[in-house]
PDB file of C-alpha atoms in Angstrom:
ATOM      1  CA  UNK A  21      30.213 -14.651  -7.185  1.00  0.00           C
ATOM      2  CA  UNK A  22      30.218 -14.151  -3.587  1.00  0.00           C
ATOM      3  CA  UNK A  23      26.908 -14.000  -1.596  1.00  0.00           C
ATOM      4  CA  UNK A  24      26.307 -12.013   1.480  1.00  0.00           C
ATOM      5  CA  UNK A  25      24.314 -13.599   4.054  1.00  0.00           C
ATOM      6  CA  UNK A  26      24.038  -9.969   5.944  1.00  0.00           C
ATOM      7  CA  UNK A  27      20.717  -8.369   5.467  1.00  0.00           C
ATOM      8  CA  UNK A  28      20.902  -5.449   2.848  1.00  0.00           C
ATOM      9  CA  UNK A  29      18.952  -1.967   1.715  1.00  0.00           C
ATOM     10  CA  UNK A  30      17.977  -1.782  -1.871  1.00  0.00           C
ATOM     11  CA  UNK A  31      20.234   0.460  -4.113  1.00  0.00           C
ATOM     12  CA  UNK A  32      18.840   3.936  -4.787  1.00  0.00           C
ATOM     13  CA  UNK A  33      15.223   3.134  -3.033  1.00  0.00           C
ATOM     14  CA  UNK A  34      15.936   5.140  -0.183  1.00  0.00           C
ATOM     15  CA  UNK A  35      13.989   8.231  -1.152  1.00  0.00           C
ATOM     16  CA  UNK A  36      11.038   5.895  -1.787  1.00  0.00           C
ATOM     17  CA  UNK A  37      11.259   4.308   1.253  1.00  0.00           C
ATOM     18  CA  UNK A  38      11.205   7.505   3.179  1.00  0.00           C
ATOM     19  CA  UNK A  39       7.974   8.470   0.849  1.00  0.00           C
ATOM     20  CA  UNK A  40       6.619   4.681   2.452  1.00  0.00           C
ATOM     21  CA  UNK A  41       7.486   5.750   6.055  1.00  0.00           C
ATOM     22  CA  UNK A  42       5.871   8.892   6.051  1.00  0.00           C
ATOM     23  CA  UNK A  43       2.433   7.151   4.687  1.00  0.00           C
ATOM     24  CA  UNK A  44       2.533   4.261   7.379  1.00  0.00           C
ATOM     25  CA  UNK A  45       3.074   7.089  10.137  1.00  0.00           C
ATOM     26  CA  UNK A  46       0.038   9.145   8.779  1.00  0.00           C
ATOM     27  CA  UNK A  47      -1.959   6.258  10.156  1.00  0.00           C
ATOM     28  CA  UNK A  48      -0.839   7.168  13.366  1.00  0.00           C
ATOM     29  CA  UNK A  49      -2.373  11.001  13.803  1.00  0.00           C
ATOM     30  CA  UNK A  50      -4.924  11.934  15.491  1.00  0.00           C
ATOM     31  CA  UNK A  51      -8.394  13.208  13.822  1.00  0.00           C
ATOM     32  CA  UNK A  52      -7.490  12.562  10.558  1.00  0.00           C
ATOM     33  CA  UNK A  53      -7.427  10.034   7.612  1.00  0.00           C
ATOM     34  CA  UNK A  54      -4.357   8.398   7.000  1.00  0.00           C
ATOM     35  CA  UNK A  55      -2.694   8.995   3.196  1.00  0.00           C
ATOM     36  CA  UNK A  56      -3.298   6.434   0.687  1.00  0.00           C
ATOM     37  CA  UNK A  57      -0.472   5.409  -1.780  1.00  0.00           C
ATOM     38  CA  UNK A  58      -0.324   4.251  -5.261  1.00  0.00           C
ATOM     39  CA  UNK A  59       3.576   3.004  -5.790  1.00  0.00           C
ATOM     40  CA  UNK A  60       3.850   2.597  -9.835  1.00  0.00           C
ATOM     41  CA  UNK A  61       6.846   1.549 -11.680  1.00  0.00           C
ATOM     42  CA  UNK A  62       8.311  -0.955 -14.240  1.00  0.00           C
ATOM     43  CA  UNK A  63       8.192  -4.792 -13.588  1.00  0.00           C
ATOM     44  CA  UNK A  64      11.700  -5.860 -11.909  1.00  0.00           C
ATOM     45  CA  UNK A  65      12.399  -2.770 -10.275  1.00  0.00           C
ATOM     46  CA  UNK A  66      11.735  -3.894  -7.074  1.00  0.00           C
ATOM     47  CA  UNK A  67       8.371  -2.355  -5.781  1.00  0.00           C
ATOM     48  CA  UNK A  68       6.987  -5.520  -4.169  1.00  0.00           C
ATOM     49  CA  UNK A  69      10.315  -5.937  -2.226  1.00  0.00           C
ATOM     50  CA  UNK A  70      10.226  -2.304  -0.881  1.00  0.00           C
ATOM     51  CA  UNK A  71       7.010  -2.312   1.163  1.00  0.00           C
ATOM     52  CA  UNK A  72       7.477  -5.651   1.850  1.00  0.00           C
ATOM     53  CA  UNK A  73      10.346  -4.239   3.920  1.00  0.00           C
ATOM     54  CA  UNK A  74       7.399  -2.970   6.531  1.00  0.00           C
ATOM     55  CA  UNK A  75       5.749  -6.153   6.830  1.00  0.00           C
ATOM     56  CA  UNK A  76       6.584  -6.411  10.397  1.00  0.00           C
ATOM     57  CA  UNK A  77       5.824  -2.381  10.824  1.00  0.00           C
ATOM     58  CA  UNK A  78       3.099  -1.603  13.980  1.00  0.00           C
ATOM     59  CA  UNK A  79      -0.716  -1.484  12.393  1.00  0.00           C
ATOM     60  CA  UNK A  80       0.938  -2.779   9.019  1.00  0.00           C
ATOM     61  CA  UNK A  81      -0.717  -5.883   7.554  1.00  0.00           C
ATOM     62  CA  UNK A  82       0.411  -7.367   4.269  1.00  0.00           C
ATOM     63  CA  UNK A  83      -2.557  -8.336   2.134  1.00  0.00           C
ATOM     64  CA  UNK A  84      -2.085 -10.976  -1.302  1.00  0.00           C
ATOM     65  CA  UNK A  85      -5.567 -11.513  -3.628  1.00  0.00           C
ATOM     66  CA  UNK A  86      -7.580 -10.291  -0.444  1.00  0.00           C
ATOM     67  CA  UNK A  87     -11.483  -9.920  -1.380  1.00  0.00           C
ATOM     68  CA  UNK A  88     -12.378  -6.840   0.638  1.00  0.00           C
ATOM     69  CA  UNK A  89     -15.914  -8.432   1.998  1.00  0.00           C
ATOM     70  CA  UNK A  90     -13.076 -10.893   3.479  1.00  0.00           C
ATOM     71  CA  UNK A  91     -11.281  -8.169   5.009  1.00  0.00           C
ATOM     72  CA  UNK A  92     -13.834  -6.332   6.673  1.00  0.00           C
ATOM     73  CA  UNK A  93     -15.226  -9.545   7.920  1.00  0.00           C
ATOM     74  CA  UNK A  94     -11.740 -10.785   9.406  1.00  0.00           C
ATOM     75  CA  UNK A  95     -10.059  -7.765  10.322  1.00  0.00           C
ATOM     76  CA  UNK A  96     -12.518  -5.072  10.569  1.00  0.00           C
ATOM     77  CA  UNK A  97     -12.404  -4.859  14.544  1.00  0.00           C
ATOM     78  CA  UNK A  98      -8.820  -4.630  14.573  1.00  0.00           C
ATOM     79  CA  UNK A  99      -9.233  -1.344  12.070  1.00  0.00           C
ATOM     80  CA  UNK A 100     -11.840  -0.481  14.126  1.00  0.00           C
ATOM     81  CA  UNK A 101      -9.919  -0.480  17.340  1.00  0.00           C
ATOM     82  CA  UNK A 102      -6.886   1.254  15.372  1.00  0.00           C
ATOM     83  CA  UNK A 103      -4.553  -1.820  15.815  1.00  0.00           C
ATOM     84  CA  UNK A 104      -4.949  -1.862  11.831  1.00  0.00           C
ATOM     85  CA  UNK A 105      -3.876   1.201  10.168  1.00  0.00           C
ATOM     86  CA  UNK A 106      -2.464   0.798   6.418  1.00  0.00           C
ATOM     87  CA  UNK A 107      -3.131  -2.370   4.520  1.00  0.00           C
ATOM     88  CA  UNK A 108      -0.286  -3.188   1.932  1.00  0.00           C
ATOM     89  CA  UNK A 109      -0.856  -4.966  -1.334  1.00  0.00           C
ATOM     90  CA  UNK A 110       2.122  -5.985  -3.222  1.00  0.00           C
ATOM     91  CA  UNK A 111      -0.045  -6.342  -6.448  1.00  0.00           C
ATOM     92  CA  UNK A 112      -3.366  -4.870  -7.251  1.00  0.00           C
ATOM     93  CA  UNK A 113      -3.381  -6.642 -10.562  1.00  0.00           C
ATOM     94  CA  UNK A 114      -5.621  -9.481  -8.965  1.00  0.00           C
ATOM     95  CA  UNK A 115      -8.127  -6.516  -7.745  1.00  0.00           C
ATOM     96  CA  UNK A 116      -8.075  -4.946 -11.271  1.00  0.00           C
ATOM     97  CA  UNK A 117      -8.260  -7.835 -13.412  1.00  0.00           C
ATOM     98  CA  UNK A 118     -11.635  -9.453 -12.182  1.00  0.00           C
ATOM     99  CA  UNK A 119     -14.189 -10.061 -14.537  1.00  0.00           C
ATOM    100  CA  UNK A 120     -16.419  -9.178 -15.087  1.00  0.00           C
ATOM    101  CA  UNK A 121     -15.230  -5.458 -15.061  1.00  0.00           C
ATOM    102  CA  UNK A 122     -18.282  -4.781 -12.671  1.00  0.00           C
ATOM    103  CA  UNK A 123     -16.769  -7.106 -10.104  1.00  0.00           C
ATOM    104  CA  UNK A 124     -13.374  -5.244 -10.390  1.00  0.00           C
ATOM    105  CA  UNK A 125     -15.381  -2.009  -9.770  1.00  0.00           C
ATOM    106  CA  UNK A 126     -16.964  -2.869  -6.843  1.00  0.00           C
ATOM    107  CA  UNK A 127     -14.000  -3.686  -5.085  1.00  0.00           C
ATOM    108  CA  UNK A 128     -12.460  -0.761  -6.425  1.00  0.00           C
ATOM    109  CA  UNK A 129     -15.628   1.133  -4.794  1.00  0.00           C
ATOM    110  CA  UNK A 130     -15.507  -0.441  -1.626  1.00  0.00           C
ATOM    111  CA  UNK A 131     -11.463   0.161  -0.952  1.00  0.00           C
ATOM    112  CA  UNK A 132     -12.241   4.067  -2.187  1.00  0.00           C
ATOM    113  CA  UNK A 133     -15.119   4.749   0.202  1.00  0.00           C
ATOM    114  CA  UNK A 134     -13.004   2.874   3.156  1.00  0.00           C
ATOM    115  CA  UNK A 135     -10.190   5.234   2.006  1.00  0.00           C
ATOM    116  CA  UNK A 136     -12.042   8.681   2.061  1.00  0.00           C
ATOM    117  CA  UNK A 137     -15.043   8.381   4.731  1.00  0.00           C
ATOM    118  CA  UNK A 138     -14.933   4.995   5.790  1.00  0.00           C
ATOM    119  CA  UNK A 139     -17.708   1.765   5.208  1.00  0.00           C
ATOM    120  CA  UNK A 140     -20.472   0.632   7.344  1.00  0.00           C
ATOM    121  CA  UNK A 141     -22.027  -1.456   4.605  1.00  0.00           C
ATOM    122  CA  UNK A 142     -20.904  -3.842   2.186  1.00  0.00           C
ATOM    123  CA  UNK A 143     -22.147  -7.006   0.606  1.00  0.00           C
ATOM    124  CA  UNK A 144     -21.032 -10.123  -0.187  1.00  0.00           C
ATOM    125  CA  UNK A 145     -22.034 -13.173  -2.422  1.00  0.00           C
ATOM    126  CA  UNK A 146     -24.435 -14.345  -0.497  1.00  0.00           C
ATOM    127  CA  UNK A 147     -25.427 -11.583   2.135  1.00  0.00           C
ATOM    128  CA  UNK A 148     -25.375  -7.961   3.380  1.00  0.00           C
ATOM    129  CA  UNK A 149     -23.220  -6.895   6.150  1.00  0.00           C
ATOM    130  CA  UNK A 150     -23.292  -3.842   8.347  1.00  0.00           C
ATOM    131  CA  UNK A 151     -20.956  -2.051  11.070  1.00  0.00           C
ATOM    132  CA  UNK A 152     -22.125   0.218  14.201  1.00  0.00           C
ATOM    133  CA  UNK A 153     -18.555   2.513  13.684  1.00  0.00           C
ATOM    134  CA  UNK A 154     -17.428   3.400   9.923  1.00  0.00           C
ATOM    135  CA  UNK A 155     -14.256   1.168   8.900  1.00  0.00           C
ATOM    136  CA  UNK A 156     -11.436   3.522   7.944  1.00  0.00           C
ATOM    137  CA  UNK A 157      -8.223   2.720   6.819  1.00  0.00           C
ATOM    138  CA  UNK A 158      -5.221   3.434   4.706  1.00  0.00           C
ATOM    139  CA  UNK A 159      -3.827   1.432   1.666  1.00  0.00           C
ATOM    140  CA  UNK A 160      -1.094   1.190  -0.212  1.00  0.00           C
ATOM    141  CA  UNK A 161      -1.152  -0.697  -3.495  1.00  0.00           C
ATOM    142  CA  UNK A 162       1.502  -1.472  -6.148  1.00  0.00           C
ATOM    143  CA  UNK A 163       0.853  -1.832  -9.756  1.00  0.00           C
ATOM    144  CA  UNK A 164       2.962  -1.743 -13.179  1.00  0.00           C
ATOM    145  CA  UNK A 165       3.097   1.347 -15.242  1.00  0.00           C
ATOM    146  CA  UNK A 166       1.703  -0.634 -18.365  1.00  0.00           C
ATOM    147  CA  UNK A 167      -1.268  -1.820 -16.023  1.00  0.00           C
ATOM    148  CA  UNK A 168      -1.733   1.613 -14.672  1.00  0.00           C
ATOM    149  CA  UNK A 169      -2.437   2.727 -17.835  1.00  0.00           C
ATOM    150  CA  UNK A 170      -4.659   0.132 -19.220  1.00  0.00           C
ATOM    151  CA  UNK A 171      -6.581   0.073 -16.140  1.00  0.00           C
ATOM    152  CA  UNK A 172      -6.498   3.845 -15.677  1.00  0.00           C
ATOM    153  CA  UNK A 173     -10.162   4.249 -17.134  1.00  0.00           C
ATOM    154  CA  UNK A 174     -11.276   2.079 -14.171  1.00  0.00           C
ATOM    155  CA  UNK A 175      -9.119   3.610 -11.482  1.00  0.00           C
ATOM    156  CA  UNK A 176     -10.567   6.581 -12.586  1.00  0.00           C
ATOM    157  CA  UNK A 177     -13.891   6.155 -12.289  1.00  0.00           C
ATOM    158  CA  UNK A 178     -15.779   7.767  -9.105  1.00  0.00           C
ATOM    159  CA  UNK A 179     -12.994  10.147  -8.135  1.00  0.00           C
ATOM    160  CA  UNK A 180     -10.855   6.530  -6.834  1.00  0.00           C
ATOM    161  CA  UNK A 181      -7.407   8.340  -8.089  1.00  0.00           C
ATOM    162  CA  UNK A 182      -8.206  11.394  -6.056  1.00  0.00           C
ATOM    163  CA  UNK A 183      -8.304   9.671  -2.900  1.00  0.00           C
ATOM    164  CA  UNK A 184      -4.383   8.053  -3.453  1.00  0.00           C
ATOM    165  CA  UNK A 185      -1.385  10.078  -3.430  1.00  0.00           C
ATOM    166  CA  UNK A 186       0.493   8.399  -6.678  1.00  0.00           C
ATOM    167  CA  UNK A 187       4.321   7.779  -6.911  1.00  0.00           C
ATOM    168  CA  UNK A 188       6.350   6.752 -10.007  1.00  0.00           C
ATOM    169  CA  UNK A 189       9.578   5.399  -9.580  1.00  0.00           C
ATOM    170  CA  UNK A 190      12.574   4.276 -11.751  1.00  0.00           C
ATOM    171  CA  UNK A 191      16.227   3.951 -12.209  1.00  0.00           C
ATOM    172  CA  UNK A 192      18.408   5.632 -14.116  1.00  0.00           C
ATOM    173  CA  UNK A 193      21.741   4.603 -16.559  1.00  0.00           C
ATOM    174  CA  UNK A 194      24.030   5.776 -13.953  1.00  0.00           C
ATOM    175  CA  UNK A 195      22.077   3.892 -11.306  1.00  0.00           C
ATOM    176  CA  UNK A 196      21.583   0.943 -13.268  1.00  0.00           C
ATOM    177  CA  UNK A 197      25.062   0.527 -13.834  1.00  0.00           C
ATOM    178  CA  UNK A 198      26.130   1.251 -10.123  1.00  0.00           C
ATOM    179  CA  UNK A 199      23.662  -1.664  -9.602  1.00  0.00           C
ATOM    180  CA  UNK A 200      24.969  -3.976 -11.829  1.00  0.00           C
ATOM    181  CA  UNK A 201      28.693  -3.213 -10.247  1.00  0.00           C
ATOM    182  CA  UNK A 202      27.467  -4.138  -6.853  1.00  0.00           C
ATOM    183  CA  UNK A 203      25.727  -7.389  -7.998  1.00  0.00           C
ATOM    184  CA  UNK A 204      29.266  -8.377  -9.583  1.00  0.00           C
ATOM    185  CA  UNK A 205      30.930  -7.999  -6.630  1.00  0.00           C
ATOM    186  CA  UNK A 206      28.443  -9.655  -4.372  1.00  0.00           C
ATOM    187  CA  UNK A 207      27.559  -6.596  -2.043  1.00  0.00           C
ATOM    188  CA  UNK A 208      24.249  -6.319  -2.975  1.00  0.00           C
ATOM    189  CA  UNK A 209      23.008  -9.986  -2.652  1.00  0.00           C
ATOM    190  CA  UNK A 210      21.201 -11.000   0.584  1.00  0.00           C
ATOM    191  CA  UNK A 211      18.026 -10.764   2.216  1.00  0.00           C
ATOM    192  CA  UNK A 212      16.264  -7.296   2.404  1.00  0.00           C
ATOM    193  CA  UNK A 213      16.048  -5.971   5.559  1.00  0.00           C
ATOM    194  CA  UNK A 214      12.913  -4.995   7.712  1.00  0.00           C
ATOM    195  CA  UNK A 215      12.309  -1.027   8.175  1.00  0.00           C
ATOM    196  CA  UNK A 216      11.844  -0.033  11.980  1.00  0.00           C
ATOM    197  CA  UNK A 217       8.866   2.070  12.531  1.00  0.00           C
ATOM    198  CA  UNK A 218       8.115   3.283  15.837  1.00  0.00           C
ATOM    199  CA  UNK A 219       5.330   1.961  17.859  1.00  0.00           C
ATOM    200  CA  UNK A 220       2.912   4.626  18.839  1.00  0.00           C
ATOM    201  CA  UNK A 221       0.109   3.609  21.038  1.00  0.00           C
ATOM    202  CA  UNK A 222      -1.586   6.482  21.004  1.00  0.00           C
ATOM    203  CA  UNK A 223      -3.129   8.842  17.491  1.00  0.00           C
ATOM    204  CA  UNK A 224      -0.679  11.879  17.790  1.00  0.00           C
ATOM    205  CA  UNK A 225      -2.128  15.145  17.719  1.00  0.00           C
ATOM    206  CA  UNK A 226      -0.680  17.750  15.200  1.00  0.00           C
ATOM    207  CA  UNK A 227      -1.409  21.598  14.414  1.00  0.00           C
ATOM    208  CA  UNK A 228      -0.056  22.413  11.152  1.00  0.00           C
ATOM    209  CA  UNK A 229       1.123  25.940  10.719  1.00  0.00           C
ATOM    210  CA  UNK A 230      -1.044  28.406   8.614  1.00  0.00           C
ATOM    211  CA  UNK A 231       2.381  29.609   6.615  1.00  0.00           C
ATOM    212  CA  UNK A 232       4.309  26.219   6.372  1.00  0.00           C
TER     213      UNK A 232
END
């Protein structure tokens, strides 16, 4: 089978990807919050390598099994200072999982209230910490749909799912079988390629019509 050494866009993920776009840009408008995403869908189907795609995206920063006292600590002047804007977690599994279940809730707590009206407290292992300006910033995490569901009892808790906008994704026969066509011929092999988004400096101001 013949292997393409071109980069290459994932079959039928456009429509997601567009979805991804317009929550990375909502970090860049002015006097507002930006959108929070929960991307769900079926091991294999290629979630992780999707928003990887924006890796490289302006006020983007991958995060893998980050603690969020870590974070805050590292990286909370750059959210600060708006040269952070959405943080992207292949995998919340690591964040969900902890035990005790307490520990997995307090993170939980700690990414919601940075989410909605931002943190100026938080505590670690061994000490308290504190910051003068609330730490705001948007997320977007990626989980199974069987994880989802078992976890969905603590995801729940304290209005957390109300805060994410929540996006299920999947393929269908047809799809599937386009898919497998394309990996038979070798078209679809290759590295996946970065998204552009455009660099804007500034927070864009925008009046949203009454009647839209």
């Amino acid at each position: 089978m013949a292997v393409t050494s071109e980069p290459v866009t994932m079959l039928g993920s456009r429509v997601l990807e567009m979805l991804i776009e317009d929550v990375i840009l909502s970090g860049r408008l002015k006097d507002t919050r930006p959108i929070s995403l929960i991307l769900m869908a079926e091991p294999g189907l290629g979630k992780s390598e999707i928003v990887m795609q924006y890796r490289d995206a302006p006020g983007v920063m991958v995060c893998n099994e980050m603690t969020f006292s870590r974070l805050v600590s590292f990286y909370g002047m750059d959210i600060i200072q708006g040269r952070l804007r959405h943080l992207i977690f292949p995998d919340i599994a690591p964040i969900v999982n902890r035990s005790p279940r307490e520990a997995a809730m307090r993170e939980l707590s700690c990414f919601g209230a940075m989410i909605a009206e931002g943190v100026t407290k938080w505590e670690t292992r061994n000490t308290a910490m504190a910051a003068q300006v609330p730490i705001q910033c948007g997320v977007i995490f990626c989980i199974t749909r069987y994880s989802f569901m078992e976890k969905l009892r603590i995801l729940g808790d304290e209005g957390f799912l109300s805060r994410f906008l929540i996006a299920s994704f999947g393929h269908d026969a047809e799809l599937v079988q386009y898919i497998h066509s394309k990996i038979a011929d070798g078209t679809s092999n290759g590295s996946i390629e970065l998204k552009p988004i455009p660099f804007v400096k500034d927070p864009v101001a925008v009046t949203v019509p009454v009647r839209v």
